[in-house]
PDB file of C-alpha atoms in Angstrom:
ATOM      1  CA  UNK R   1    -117.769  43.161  -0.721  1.00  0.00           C
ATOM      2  CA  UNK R   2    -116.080  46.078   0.458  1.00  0.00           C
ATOM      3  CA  UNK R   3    -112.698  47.300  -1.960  1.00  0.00           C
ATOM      4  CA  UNK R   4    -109.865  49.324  -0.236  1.00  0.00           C
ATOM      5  CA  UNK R   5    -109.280  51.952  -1.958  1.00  0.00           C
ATOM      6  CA  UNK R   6    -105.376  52.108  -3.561  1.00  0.00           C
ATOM      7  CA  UNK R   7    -102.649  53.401  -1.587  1.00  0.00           C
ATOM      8  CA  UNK R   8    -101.658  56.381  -1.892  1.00  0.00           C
ATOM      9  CA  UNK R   9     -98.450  57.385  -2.414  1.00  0.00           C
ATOM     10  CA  UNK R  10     -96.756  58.815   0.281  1.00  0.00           C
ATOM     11  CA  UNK R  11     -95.878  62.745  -0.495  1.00  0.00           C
ATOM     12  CA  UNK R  12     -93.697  63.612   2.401  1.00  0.00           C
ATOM     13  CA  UNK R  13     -89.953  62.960   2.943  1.00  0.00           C
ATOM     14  CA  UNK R  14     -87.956  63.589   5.747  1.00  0.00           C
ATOM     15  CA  UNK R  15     -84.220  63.537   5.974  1.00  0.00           C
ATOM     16  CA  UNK R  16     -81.817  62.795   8.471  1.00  0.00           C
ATOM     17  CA  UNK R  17     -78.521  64.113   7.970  1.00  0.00           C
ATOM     18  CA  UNK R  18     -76.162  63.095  10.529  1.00  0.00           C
ATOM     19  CA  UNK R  19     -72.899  62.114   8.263  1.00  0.00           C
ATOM     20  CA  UNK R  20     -72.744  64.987   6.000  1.00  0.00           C
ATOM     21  CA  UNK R  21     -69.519  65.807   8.098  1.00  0.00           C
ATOM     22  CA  UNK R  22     -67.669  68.665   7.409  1.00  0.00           C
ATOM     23  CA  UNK R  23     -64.466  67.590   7.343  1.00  0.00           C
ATOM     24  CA  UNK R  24     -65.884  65.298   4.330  1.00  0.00           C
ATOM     25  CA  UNK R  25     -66.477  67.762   1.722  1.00  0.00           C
ATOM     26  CA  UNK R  26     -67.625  65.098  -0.647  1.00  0.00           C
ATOM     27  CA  UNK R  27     -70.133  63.898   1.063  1.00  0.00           C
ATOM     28  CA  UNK R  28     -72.055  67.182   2.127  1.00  0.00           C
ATOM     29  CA  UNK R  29     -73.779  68.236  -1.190  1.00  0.00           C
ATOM     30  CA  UNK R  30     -75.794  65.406  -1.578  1.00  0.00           C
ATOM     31  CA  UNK R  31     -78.638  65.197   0.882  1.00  0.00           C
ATOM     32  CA  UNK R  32     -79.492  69.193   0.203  1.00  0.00           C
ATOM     33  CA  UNK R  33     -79.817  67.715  -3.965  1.00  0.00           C
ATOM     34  CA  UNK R  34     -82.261  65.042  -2.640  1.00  0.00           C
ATOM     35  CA  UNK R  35     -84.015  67.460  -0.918  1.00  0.00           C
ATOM     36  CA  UNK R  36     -84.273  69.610  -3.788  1.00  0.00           C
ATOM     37  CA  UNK R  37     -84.831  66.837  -6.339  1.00  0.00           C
ATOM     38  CA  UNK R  38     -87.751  65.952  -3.705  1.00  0.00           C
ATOM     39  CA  UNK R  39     -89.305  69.004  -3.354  1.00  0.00           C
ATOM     40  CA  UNK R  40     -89.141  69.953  -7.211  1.00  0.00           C
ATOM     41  CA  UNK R  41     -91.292  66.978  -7.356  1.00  0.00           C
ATOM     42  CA  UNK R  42     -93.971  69.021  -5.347  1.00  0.00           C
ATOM     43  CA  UNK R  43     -92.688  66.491  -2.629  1.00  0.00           C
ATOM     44  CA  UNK R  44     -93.305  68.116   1.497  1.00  0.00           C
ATOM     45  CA  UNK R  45     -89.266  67.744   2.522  1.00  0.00           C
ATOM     46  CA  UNK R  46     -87.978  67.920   5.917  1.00  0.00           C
ATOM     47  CA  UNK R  47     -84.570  67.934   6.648  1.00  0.00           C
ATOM     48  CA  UNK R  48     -82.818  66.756   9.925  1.00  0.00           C
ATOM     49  CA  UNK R  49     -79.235  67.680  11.501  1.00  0.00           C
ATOM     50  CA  UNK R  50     -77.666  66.404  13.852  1.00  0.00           C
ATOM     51  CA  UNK R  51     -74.122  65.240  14.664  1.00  0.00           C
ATOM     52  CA  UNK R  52     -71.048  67.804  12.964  1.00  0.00           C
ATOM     53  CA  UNK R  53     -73.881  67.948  10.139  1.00  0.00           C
ATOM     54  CA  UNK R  54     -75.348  70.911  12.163  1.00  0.00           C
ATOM     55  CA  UNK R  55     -72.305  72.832  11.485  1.00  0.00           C
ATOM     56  CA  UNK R  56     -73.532  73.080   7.530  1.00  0.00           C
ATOM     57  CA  UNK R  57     -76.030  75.326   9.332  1.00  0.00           C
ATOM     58  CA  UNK R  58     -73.495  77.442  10.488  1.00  0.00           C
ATOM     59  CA  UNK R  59     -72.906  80.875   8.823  1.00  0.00           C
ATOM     60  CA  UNK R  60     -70.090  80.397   6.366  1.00  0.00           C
ATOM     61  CA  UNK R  61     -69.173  76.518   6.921  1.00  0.00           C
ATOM     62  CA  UNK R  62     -70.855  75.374   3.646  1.00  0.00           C
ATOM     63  CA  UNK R  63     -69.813  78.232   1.702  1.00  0.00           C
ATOM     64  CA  UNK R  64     -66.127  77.411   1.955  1.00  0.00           C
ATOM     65  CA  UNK R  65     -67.024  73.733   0.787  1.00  0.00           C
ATOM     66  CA  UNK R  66     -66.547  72.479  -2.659  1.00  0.00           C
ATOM     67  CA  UNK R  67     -69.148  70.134  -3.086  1.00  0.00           C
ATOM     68  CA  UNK R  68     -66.585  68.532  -5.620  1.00  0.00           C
ATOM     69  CA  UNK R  69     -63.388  69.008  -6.705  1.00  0.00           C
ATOM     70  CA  UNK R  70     -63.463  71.052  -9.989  1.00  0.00           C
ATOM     71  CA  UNK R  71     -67.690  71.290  -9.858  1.00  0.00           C
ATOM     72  CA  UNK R  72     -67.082  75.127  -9.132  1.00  0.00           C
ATOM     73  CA  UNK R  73     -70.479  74.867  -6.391  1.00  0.00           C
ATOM     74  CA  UNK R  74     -70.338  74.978  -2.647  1.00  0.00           C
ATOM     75  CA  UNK R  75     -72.058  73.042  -0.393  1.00  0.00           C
ATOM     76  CA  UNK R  76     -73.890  76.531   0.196  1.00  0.00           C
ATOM     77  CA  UNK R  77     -75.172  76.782  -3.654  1.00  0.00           C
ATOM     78  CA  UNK R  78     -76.747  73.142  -2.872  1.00  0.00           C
ATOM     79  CA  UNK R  79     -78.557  74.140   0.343  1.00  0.00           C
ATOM     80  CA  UNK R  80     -79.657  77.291  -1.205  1.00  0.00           C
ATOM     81  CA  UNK R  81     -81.504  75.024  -3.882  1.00  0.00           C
ATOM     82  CA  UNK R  82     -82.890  73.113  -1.462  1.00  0.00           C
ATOM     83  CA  UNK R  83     -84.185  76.300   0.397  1.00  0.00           C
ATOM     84  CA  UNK R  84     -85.726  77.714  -3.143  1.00  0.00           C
ATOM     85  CA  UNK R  85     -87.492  74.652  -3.819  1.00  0.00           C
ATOM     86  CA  UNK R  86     -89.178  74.771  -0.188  1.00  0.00           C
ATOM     87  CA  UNK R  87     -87.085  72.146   1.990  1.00  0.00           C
ATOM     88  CA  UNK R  88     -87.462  73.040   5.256  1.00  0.00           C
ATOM     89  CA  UNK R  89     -84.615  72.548   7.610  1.00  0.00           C
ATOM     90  CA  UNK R  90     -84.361  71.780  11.197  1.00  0.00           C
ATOM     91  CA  UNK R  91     -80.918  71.949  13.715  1.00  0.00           C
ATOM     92  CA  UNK R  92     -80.782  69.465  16.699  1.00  0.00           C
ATOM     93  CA  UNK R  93     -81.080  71.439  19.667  1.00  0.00           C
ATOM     94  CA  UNK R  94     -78.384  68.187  21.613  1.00  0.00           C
ATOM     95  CA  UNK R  95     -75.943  68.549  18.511  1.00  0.00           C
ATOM     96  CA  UNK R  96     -75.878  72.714  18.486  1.00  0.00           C
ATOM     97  CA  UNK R  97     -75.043  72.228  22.291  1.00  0.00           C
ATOM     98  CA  UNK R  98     -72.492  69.553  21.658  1.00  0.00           C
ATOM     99  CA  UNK R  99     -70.581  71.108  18.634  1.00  0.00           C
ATOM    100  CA  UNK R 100     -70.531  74.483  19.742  1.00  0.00           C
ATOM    101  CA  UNK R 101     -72.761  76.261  17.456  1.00  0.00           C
ATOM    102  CA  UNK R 102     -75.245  78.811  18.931  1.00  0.00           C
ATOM    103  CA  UNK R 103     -78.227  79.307  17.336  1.00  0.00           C
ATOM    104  CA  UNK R 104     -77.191  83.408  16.438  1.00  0.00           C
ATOM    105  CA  UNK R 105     -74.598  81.803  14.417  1.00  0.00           C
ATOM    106  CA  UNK R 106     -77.391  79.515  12.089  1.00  0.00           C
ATOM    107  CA  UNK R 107     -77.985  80.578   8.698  1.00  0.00           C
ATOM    108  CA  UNK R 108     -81.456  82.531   7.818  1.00  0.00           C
ATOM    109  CA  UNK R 109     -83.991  80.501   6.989  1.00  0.00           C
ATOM    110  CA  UNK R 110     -84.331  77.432   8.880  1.00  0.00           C
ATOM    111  CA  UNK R 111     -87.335  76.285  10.131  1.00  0.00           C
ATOM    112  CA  UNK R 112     -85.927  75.982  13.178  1.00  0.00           C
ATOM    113  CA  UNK R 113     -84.879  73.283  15.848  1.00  0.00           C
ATOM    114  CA  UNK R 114     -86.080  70.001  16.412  1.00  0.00           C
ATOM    115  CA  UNK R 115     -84.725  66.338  17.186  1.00  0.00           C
ATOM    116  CA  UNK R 116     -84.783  62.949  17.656  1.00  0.00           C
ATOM    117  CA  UNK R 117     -88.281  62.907  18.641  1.00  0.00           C
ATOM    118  CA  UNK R 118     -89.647  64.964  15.747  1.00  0.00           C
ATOM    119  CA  UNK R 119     -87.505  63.215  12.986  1.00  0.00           C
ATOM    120  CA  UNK R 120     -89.253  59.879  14.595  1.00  0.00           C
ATOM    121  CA  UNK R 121     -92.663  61.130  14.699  1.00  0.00           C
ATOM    122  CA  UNK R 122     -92.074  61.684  10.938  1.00  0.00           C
ATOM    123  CA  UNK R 123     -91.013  58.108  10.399  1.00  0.00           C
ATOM    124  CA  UNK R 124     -93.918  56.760  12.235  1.00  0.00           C
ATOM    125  CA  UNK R 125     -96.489  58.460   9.831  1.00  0.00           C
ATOM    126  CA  UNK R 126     -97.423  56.554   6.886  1.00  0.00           C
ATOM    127  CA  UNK R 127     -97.832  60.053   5.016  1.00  0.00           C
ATOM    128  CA  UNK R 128     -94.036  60.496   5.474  1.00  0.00           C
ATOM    129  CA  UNK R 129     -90.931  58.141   4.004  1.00  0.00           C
ATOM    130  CA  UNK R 130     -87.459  58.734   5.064  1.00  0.00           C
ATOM    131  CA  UNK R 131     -83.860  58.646   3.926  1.00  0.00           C
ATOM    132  CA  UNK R 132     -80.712  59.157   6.066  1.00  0.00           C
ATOM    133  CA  UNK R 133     -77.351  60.557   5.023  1.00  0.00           C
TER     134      UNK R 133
END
């Protein structure tokens, strides 16, 4: 009798972020404290944007966000913890286009630019697991 050997854990996460909008505040902090959580966890993190969430990309969009009233952090101090832990970060090529935002105006440090079809690839992988915000 052949035993299968126990399943491992997957140790990759990848994150689609398509309704950390802007012009919700509140809601923009939170997928860069997964990410961080994650990858303080030793966790491989990926993060997707797309939609208006590309313009938290954008040179000083998140910095002028609170991530809560009163909390005294940007949305920039949580994507900046996400970036020290190792998250990697990736802009939608279609959503740059579509909002506006040209790549000379992205923040230092991304990974760099990739879609639909990568963020799918990802799901399809039984070393990866995914969330979406």
């Amino acid at each position: 009798m052949i035993s299968e050997a126990p399943a491992r854990p997957a140790d990759k996460l990848a994150i689609l972020v398509w309704a950390a909008d802007p012009g919700r505040p509140e809601l923009c902090a939170t997928p860069f404290y997964f990410a961080a959580a994650a990858a303080a966890m030793d966790v491989e993190v990926e993060m997707y944007f797309t939609a208006r969430s590309v313009e938290l990309l954008r040179r000083g969009v998140a910095e002028a966000l609170l991530a809560a009233a009163g909390s005294g952090k940007s949305v920039a101090d949580f994507r900046r913890e996400a970036l020290a832990f190792g998250a990697k970060m990736f802009a939608c090529p279609t959503a740059l286009a579509s909002h506006g935002v040209d790549a000379a105006e992205l923040i230092s440090g991304l990974a760099g630019q990739a879609g639909a079809a990568a963020f799918i690839g990802r799901t399809l992988d039984p070393a990866w697991r995914s969330l979406s915000f």
